Amino acid sequence: MISRRLFAQGFAGVLAAGTLAACSSDTAAAPAASAAGHTTFPSLKQIQAGPLDVGYAEAGPADGQPVFLLHGWPYDIHAYVDVAPILAAAGYRVIVPFLRGYGATTFLYPDTVRNGQQAATASDLIALMDALHVDKAVLAGYDWGGRTATCVAAIWPERVKAATLVSGYLINNLAANRAPLAPAAERGWWYQFYFATDRGVAGYTHNRHDFNKLIWTQASPDWKFTDDTYNRSAKAFDNPDHVAVVIHNYRWRLGLADGEQQYAEVEQKLQASPVITVPTITVGSDFDGAAIDGKGYRDKFTGKYEHRVFKGIGHNVPQETPQDFAKAVMDADRL
């Protein structure tokens, strides 16, 4: 999911108070799931890009400003099922890909490492942009998707027109991840420790439907999503490489799995915690706990910048408040 310290802060806040309703806000609290009523995308497409056959939804005019909307774990492209029509109606070419290990995105070759490190997912996005002949795009995302967008903006700023990033600066620093947190915060990190064990791999393999539903509930305690809403996304977890990619991602973050040499140069640059120079709007939600105000990562953004706080909203920001998220994307593009 998001950065180690942000998740720990957010989850500890949920444990302590159930909600962080006392925080200041730009939005109303606790919208119903799929408030705009969309349940699916008109069509899905496939394209070979880098090591993947990428499944993605597309909406809006083909000559519109490209926008890539990137989901996280354990979610899928339906996080944007109500955001995409808003952006498409505003004239954007909206592209919503399944990340590696999700839905219709599969590996081209059986011997490719099922790698979940941040440099791999960032390189996937660049490969997809190249395959779609997109030179420069607006990027928006949360969780893994927010991290991927942040990594691309940091390493390939010439490819990014603007960015909207939930929870702000999410580039993983492996050295920082080795530092222990306070016990209450470590408790919120339970699933990563679980994934570090063989028992965790077996448990996630056999129980991923209920496991991920639990994560949805913990990460967005005030979001009243329906079984139908969850089950639409849960289909993406049946991808044959899903477990391997997820397990590698979290083990790599803890220093328990190696990255790949082909991504070493990109990863080395990311480990230096580069600043983001492109126009950016960051979003804080109740999930971020004490980090909701964005002050902790403000110095990582050196270009045009704005921070927004969404009160009463959990981790899955675009699906919980699609109108506000879409507006943030469009406003970032206009910075």
Short mmCIF file of C-alpha atoms in Angstrom, two decimals:
data_model
loop_
_atom_site.label_atom_id
_atom_site.label_comp_id
_atom_site.label_asym_id
_atom_site.label_seq_id
_atom_site.Cartn_x
_atom_site.Cartn_y
_atom_site.Cartn_z
CA MET A 1 0.00 0.00 0.00
CA ILE A 2 1.35 3.49 0.76
CA SER A 3 4.57 4.49 2.49
CA ARG A 4 5.39 2.65 5.66
CA ARG A 5 5.13 5.62 8.00
CA LEU A 6 2.01 7.08 6.39
CA PHE A 7 0.18 3.76 6.64
CA ALA A 8 1.25 3.28 10.22
CA GLN A 9 0.07 6.76 11.16
CA GLY A 10 -3.22 6.34 9.37
CA PHE A 11 -3.95 2.88 10.70
CA ALA A 12 -2.99 3.83 14.23
CA GLY A 13 -5.45 6.70 13.99
CA VAL A 14 -8.21 4.36 12.86
CA LEU A 15 -7.45 2.02 15.75
CA ALA A 16 -7.51 4.83 18.27
CA ALA A 17 -10.54 6.78 17.12
CA GLY A 18 -12.33 4.90 14.36
CA THR A 19 -12.20 8.05 12.22
CA LEU A 20 -10.20 11.24 12.02
CA ALA A 21 -13.22 13.49 11.72
CA ALA A 22 -11.56 16.28 13.65
CA CYS A 23 -9.18 17.04 10.77
CA SER A 24 -9.84 20.04 8.52
CA SER A 25 -11.32 19.31 5.12
CA ASP A 26 -12.38 20.35 1.66
CA THR A 27 -15.03 17.63 1.25
CA ALA A 28 -18.14 16.20 2.84
CA ALA A 29 -17.87 12.96 4.81
CA ALA A 30 -18.45 9.35 3.85
CA PRO A 31 -20.03 9.26 0.38
CA ALA A 32 -21.72 6.04 -0.71
CA ALA A 33 -19.72 3.74 -2.97
CA SER A 34 -20.04 4.49 -6.70
CA ALA A 35 -22.02 7.63 -5.98
CA ALA A 36 -22.13 8.53 -9.67
CA GLY A 37 -23.57 5.14 -10.53
CA HIS A 38 -21.05 3.77 -13.03
CA THR A 39 -20.29 0.09 -12.61
CA THR A 40 -18.08 -0.72 -15.59
CA PHE A 41 -16.01 0.68 -18.43
CA PRO A 42 -17.43 0.59 -21.97
CA SER A 43 -14.58 -1.56 -23.24
CA LEU A 44 -11.17 -2.94 -22.37
CA LYS A 45 -8.13 -3.02 -24.64
CA GLN A 46 -4.83 -4.91 -24.71
CA ILE A 47 -1.39 -3.81 -25.85
CA GLN A 48 2.10 -5.25 -25.52
CA ALA A 49 4.37 -2.93 -23.59
CA GLY A 50 7.76 -3.90 -22.19
CA PRO A 51 7.51 -7.33 -20.51
CA LEU A 52 3.71 -7.16 -20.31
CA ASP A 53 0.51 -7.58 -22.25
CA VAL A 54 -1.31 -4.68 -20.61
CA GLY A 55 -5.06 -4.61 -20.14
CA TYR A 56 -6.51 -1.12 -19.89
CA ALA A 57 -9.69 0.90 -20.17
CA GLU A 58 -9.81 4.00 -22.33
CA ALA A 59 -12.34 6.82 -22.52
CA GLY A 60 -12.61 10.25 -24.08
CA PRO A 61 -11.42 11.68 -27.41
CA ALA A 62 -8.37 10.07 -29.01
CA ASP A 63 -6.81 13.52 -29.54
CA GLY A 64 -7.43 14.72 -25.98
CA GLN A 65 -4.75 15.42 -23.39
CA PRO A 66 -3.71 11.95 -22.14
CA VAL A 67 -4.33 11.17 -18.47
CA PHE A 68 -3.16 7.92 -16.87
CA LEU A 69 -5.09 6.86 -13.76
CA LEU A 70 -3.17 4.33 -11.65
CA HIS A 71 -4.68 2.05 -9.01
CA GLY A 72 -3.09 0.44 -5.96
CA TRP A 73 -3.22 -2.69 -3.81
CA PRO A 74 -5.63 -4.28 -3.21
CA TYR A 75 -7.73 -2.42 -5.78
CA ASP A 76 -8.08 -2.30 -9.55
CA ILE A 77 -9.17 -0.06 -12.42
CA HIS A 78 -12.72 0.20 -11.01
CA ALA A 79 -11.34 2.69 -8.52
CA TYR A 80 -11.69 5.11 -11.44
CA VAL A 81 -15.00 3.94 -12.87
CA ASP A 82 -16.65 7.24 -11.86
CA VAL A 83 -13.59 9.45 -12.37
CA ALA A 84 -12.94 8.46 -15.99
CA PRO A 85 -16.32 9.67 -17.37
CA ILE A 86 -15.85 13.08 -15.73
CA LEU A 87 -12.43 13.54 -17.29
CA ALA A 88 -13.58 12.16 -20.65
CA ALA A 89 -16.48 14.61 -20.72
CA ALA A 90 -13.95 17.41 -20.13
CA GLY A 91 -12.04 16.35 -23.24
CA TYR A 92 -9.28 14.20 -21.77
CA ARG A 93 -8.06 10.95 -23.25
CA VAL A 94 -8.30 8.76 -20.15
CA ILE A 95 -6.21 5.58 -19.87
CA VAL A 96 -6.70 3.28 -16.87
CA PRO A 97 -4.31 0.29 -16.89
CA PHE A 98 -4.28 -2.80 -14.72
CA LEU A 99 -0.90 -2.85 -12.97
CA ARG A 100 1.31 -5.92 -13.35
CA GLY A 101 -0.30 -8.86 -11.54
CA TYR A 102 -3.84 -7.49 -11.78
CA GLY A 103 -6.78 -8.20 -14.05
CA ALA A 104 -6.02 -8.51 -17.75
CA THR A 105 -2.35 -7.49 -17.50
CA THR A 106 -0.13 -10.54 -17.93
CA PHE A 107 3.54 -11.28 -18.48
CA LEU A 108 4.63 -12.12 -22.02
CA TYR A 109 7.14 -14.76 -20.96
CA PRO A 110 6.99 -17.41 -18.21
CA ASP A 111 10.58 -16.85 -17.07
CA THR A 112 10.16 -13.12 -16.38
CA VAL A 113 10.60 -12.34 -12.68
CA ARG A 114 7.26 -11.47 -11.08
CA ASN A 115 8.83 -8.34 -9.69
CA GLY A 116 6.82 -5.79 -7.70
CA GLN A 117 9.55 -3.23 -6.93
CA GLN A 118 8.81 0.43 -7.60
CA ALA A 119 11.36 0.78 -10.41
CA ALA A 120 9.62 -2.05 -12.29
CA THR A 121 6.12 -0.57 -12.10
CA ALA A 122 7.48 2.86 -13.04
CA SER A 123 9.26 1.36 -16.04
CA ASP A 124 6.00 -0.41 -16.96
CA LEU A 125 4.25 2.95 -17.22
CA ILE A 126 6.95 4.41 -19.44
CA ALA A 127 6.74 1.32 -21.67
CA LEU A 128 2.95 1.69 -21.87
CA MET A 129 3.24 5.36 -22.79
CA ASP A 130 5.71 4.44 -25.52
CA ALA A 131 3.46 1.67 -26.84
CA LEU A 132 0.51 4.08 -26.99
CA HIS A 133 2.68 6.81 -28.58
CA VAL A 134 2.06 9.19 -25.69
CA ASP A 135 4.98 11.57 -25.29
CA LYS A 136 3.68 13.45 -22.26
CA ALA A 137 0.75 12.82 -19.93
CA VAL A 138 -1.00 13.89 -16.77
CA LEU A 139 -0.55 11.20 -14.09
CA ALA A 140 -2.79 10.51 -11.12
CA GLY A 141 -2.79 7.72 -8.57
CA TYR A 142 -2.92 6.43 -5.03
CA ASP A 143 -1.18 3.61 -3.19
CA TRP A 144 0.98 1.60 -5.66
CA GLY A 145 -0.37 3.85 -8.40
CA GLY A 146 0.58 7.00 -6.53
CA ARG A 147 4.07 5.62 -5.97
CA THR A 148 4.40 4.69 -9.64
CA ALA A 149 3.30 8.17 -10.73
CA THR A 150 5.71 9.78 -8.25
CA CYS A 151 8.61 7.64 -9.49
CA VAL A 152 7.92 8.50 -13.13
CA ALA A 153 7.60 12.20 -12.34
CA ALA A 154 10.91 12.07 -10.47
CA ILE A 155 12.94 10.12 -13.04
CA TRP A 156 11.25 11.11 -16.30
CA PRO A 157 9.84 14.62 -15.67
CA GLU A 158 9.89 15.36 -19.40
CA ARG A 159 7.14 12.75 -19.81
CA VAL A 160 4.83 14.25 -17.17
CA LYS A 161 2.69 17.36 -17.73
CA ALA A 162 1.26 17.34 -14.20
CA ALA A 163 0.50 14.93 -11.36
CA THR A 164 -2.15 14.32 -8.72
CA LEU A 165 -0.75 12.19 -5.90
CA VAL A 166 -2.76 10.81 -3.00
CA SER A 167 -0.69 10.71 0.21
CA GLY A 168 2.00 12.80 -1.43
CA TYR A 169 5.57 11.60 -1.86
CA LEU A 170 5.53 7.79 -1.79
CA ILE A 171 8.93 6.78 -3.15
CA ASN A 172 10.20 3.91 -0.99
CA ASN A 173 13.55 4.45 0.67
CA LEU A 174 14.90 1.06 1.64
CA ALA A 175 17.25 2.39 4.31
CA ALA A 176 14.42 4.29 6.00
CA ASN A 177 12.19 1.22 5.85
CA ARG A 178 14.65 -0.69 8.04
CA ALA A 179 14.08 1.66 10.98
CA PRO A 180 11.56 0.27 13.50
CA LEU A 181 8.41 2.18 14.38
CA ALA A 182 6.62 2.52 17.70
CA PRO A 183 4.72 -0.66 18.67
CA ALA A 184 1.27 0.79 17.91
CA ALA A 185 2.47 1.82 14.46
CA GLU A 186 4.12 -1.54 13.80
CA ARG A 187 0.78 -3.19 14.55
CA GLY A 188 -0.67 -1.43 11.52
CA TRP A 189 2.02 -3.06 9.40
CA TRP A 190 0.82 -6.58 10.24
CA TYR A 191 0.14 -7.76 6.71
CA GLN A 192 3.67 -6.97 5.54
CA PHE A 193 5.15 -9.11 8.28
CA TYR A 194 2.61 -11.82 7.36
CA PHE A 195 3.71 -11.69 3.72
CA ALA A 196 7.31 -12.20 4.83
CA THR A 197 6.46 -15.77 5.89
CA ASP A 198 5.57 -18.93 3.98
CA ARG A 199 2.36 -19.01 5.99
CA GLY A 200 1.53 -15.54 4.65
CA VAL A 201 2.04 -16.65 1.06
CA ALA A 202 -0.22 -19.65 1.59
CA GLY A 203 -2.79 -17.56 3.43
CA TYR A 204 -2.91 -14.86 0.78
CA THR A 205 -3.06 -17.43 -2.00
CA HIS A 206 -6.07 -19.20 -0.50
CA ASN A 207 -7.85 -16.31 1.21
CA ARG A 208 -7.09 -13.30 -0.98
CA HIS A 209 -10.79 -12.44 -1.56
CA ASP A 210 -11.55 -12.07 2.15
CA PHE A 211 -8.06 -10.78 2.96
CA ASN A 212 -8.34 -7.86 0.56
CA LYS A 213 -11.87 -7.08 1.65
CA LEU A 214 -10.53 -6.74 5.18
CA ILE A 215 -7.88 -4.31 3.94
CA TRP A 216 -10.58 -2.25 2.19
CA THR A 217 -12.53 -2.05 5.45
CA GLN A 218 -9.50 -1.12 7.55
CA ALA A 219 -8.16 1.46 5.11
CA SER A 220 -11.54 3.15 4.52
CA PRO A 221 -13.63 2.57 7.66
CA ASP A 222 -16.30 5.13 6.72
CA TRP A 223 -16.70 4.04 3.09
CA LYS A 224 -19.95 2.07 2.75
CA PHE A 225 -19.00 0.00 -0.28
CA THR A 226 -21.31 -2.82 -1.35
CA ASP A 227 -20.45 -6.45 -2.02
CA ASP A 228 -21.02 -5.82 -5.73
CA THR A 229 -18.54 -2.93 -5.67
CA TYR A 230 -15.91 -5.05 -3.98
CA ASN A 231 -16.51 -8.14 -6.09
CA ARG A 232 -16.02 -6.18 -9.32
CA SER A 233 -12.50 -5.33 -8.21
CA ALA A 234 -11.82 -8.70 -6.58
CA LYS A 235 -11.89 -10.38 -9.99
CA ALA A 236 -8.60 -8.63 -10.73
CA PHE A 237 -6.93 -10.58 -7.91
CA ASP A 238 -7.49 -13.84 -9.78
CA ASN A 239 -4.64 -12.89 -12.11
CA PRO A 240 -2.21 -15.86 -12.11
CA ASP A 241 0.71 -13.61 -11.15
CA HIS A 242 -1.08 -11.53 -8.53
CA VAL A 243 0.21 -13.29 -5.43
CA ALA A 244 3.80 -13.45 -6.68
CA VAL A 245 3.90 -9.74 -7.57
CA VAL A 246 2.30 -8.66 -4.28
CA ILE A 247 4.57 -10.83 -2.15
CA HIS A 248 7.68 -9.64 -3.99
CA ASN A 249 6.62 -6.00 -3.61
CA TYR A 250 6.33 -6.17 0.16
CA ARG A 251 9.34 -8.41 0.71
CA TRP A 252 11.46 -6.13 -1.47
CA ARG A 253 10.44 -3.12 0.62
CA LEU A 254 11.60 -4.88 3.78
CA GLY A 255 14.90 -5.94 2.22
CA LEU A 256 13.84 -9.59 2.07
CA ALA A 257 13.81 -9.93 -1.74
CA ASP A 258 16.20 -8.67 -4.39
CA GLY A 259 15.31 -6.32 -7.21
CA GLU A 260 16.32 -6.96 -10.81
CA GLN A 261 19.54 -5.72 -12.35
CA GLN A 262 17.70 -4.24 -15.35
CA TYR A 263 16.04 -1.76 -12.98
CA ALA A 264 19.15 -1.02 -10.91
CA GLU A 265 19.93 2.35 -12.49
CA VAL A 266 16.38 3.63 -12.01
CA GLU A 267 16.25 2.25 -8.48
CA GLN A 268 19.54 3.88 -7.55
CA LYS A 269 18.12 7.25 -8.57
CA LEU A 270 14.95 6.61 -6.59
CA GLN A 271 16.91 5.71 -3.47
CA ALA A 272 18.35 9.24 -3.54
CA SER A 273 14.79 10.54 -2.87
CA PRO A 274 14.70 12.94 -5.84
CA VAL A 275 12.46 16.00 -5.77
CA ILE A 276 9.40 16.37 -8.01
CA THR A 277 9.62 19.35 -10.34
CA VAL A 278 6.40 18.94 -12.36
CA PRO A 279 3.16 20.77 -11.40
CA THR A 280 1.54 18.69 -8.66
CA ILE A 281 -1.49 18.56 -6.42
CA THR A 282 -1.13 16.24 -3.44
CA VAL A 283 -4.12 14.91 -1.52
CA GLY A 284 -4.35 13.99 2.13
CA SER A 285 -7.22 11.90 3.48
CA ASP A 286 -8.19 10.55 6.89
CA PHE A 287 -6.09 7.48 6.11
CA ASP A 288 -2.93 9.57 6.35
CA GLY A 289 -3.43 10.34 10.02
CA ALA A 290 -1.01 12.97 11.28
CA ALA A 291 0.40 13.36 7.76
CA ILE A 292 -2.93 14.57 6.36
CA ASP A 293 -1.71 18.18 6.11
CA GLY A 294 1.09 17.28 3.71
CA LYS A 295 3.70 19.31 5.60
CA GLY A 296 5.96 16.30 6.03
CA TYR A 297 6.66 16.02 2.29
CA ARG A 298 6.16 19.63 1.13
CA ASP A 299 9.88 20.11 0.46
CA LYS A 300 9.89 17.21 -2.03
CA PHE A 301 7.88 19.28 -4.53
CA THR A 302 9.78 22.16 -6.07
CA GLY A 303 7.47 23.07 -8.97
CA LYS A 304 3.97 24.56 -8.97
CA TYR A 305 2.18 22.92 -6.09
CA GLU A 306 -1.00 22.67 -4.09
CA HIS A 307 -2.15 20.39 -1.27
CA ARG A 308 -5.76 19.40 -0.59
CA VAL A 309 -7.31 17.69 2.41
CA PHE A 310 -10.34 15.40 1.96
CA LYS A 311 -12.09 14.90 5.27
CA GLY A 312 -14.16 11.77 5.89
CA ILE A 313 -12.39 9.94 3.05
CA GLY A 314 -10.30 6.82 3.48
CA HIS A 315 -7.52 5.36 1.36
CA ASN A 316 -9.38 4.70 -1.91
CA VAL A 317 -9.79 8.41 -2.66
CA PRO A 318 -10.85 8.29 -6.34
CA GLN A 319 -13.61 5.76 -5.72
CA GLU A 320 -14.81 7.31 -2.49
CA THR A 321 -14.97 10.88 -3.80
CA PRO A 322 -14.70 10.79 -7.61
CA GLN A 323 -15.85 14.37 -8.23
CA ASP A 324 -13.21 15.83 -5.93
CA PHE A 325 -10.51 13.60 -7.32
CA ALA A 326 -11.37 14.41 -10.94
CA LYS A 327 -11.32 18.12 -10.11
CA ALA A 328 -7.89 17.74 -8.53
CA VAL A 329 -6.60 16.07 -11.71
CA MET A 330 -7.96 18.84 -13.93
CA ASP A 331 -6.72 21.57 -11.60
CA ALA A 332 -3.24 20.04 -11.51
CA ASP A 333 -3.21 20.12 -15.30
CA ARG A 334 -3.95 23.86 -15.14
CA LEU A 335 -1.29 24.79 -12.58
#
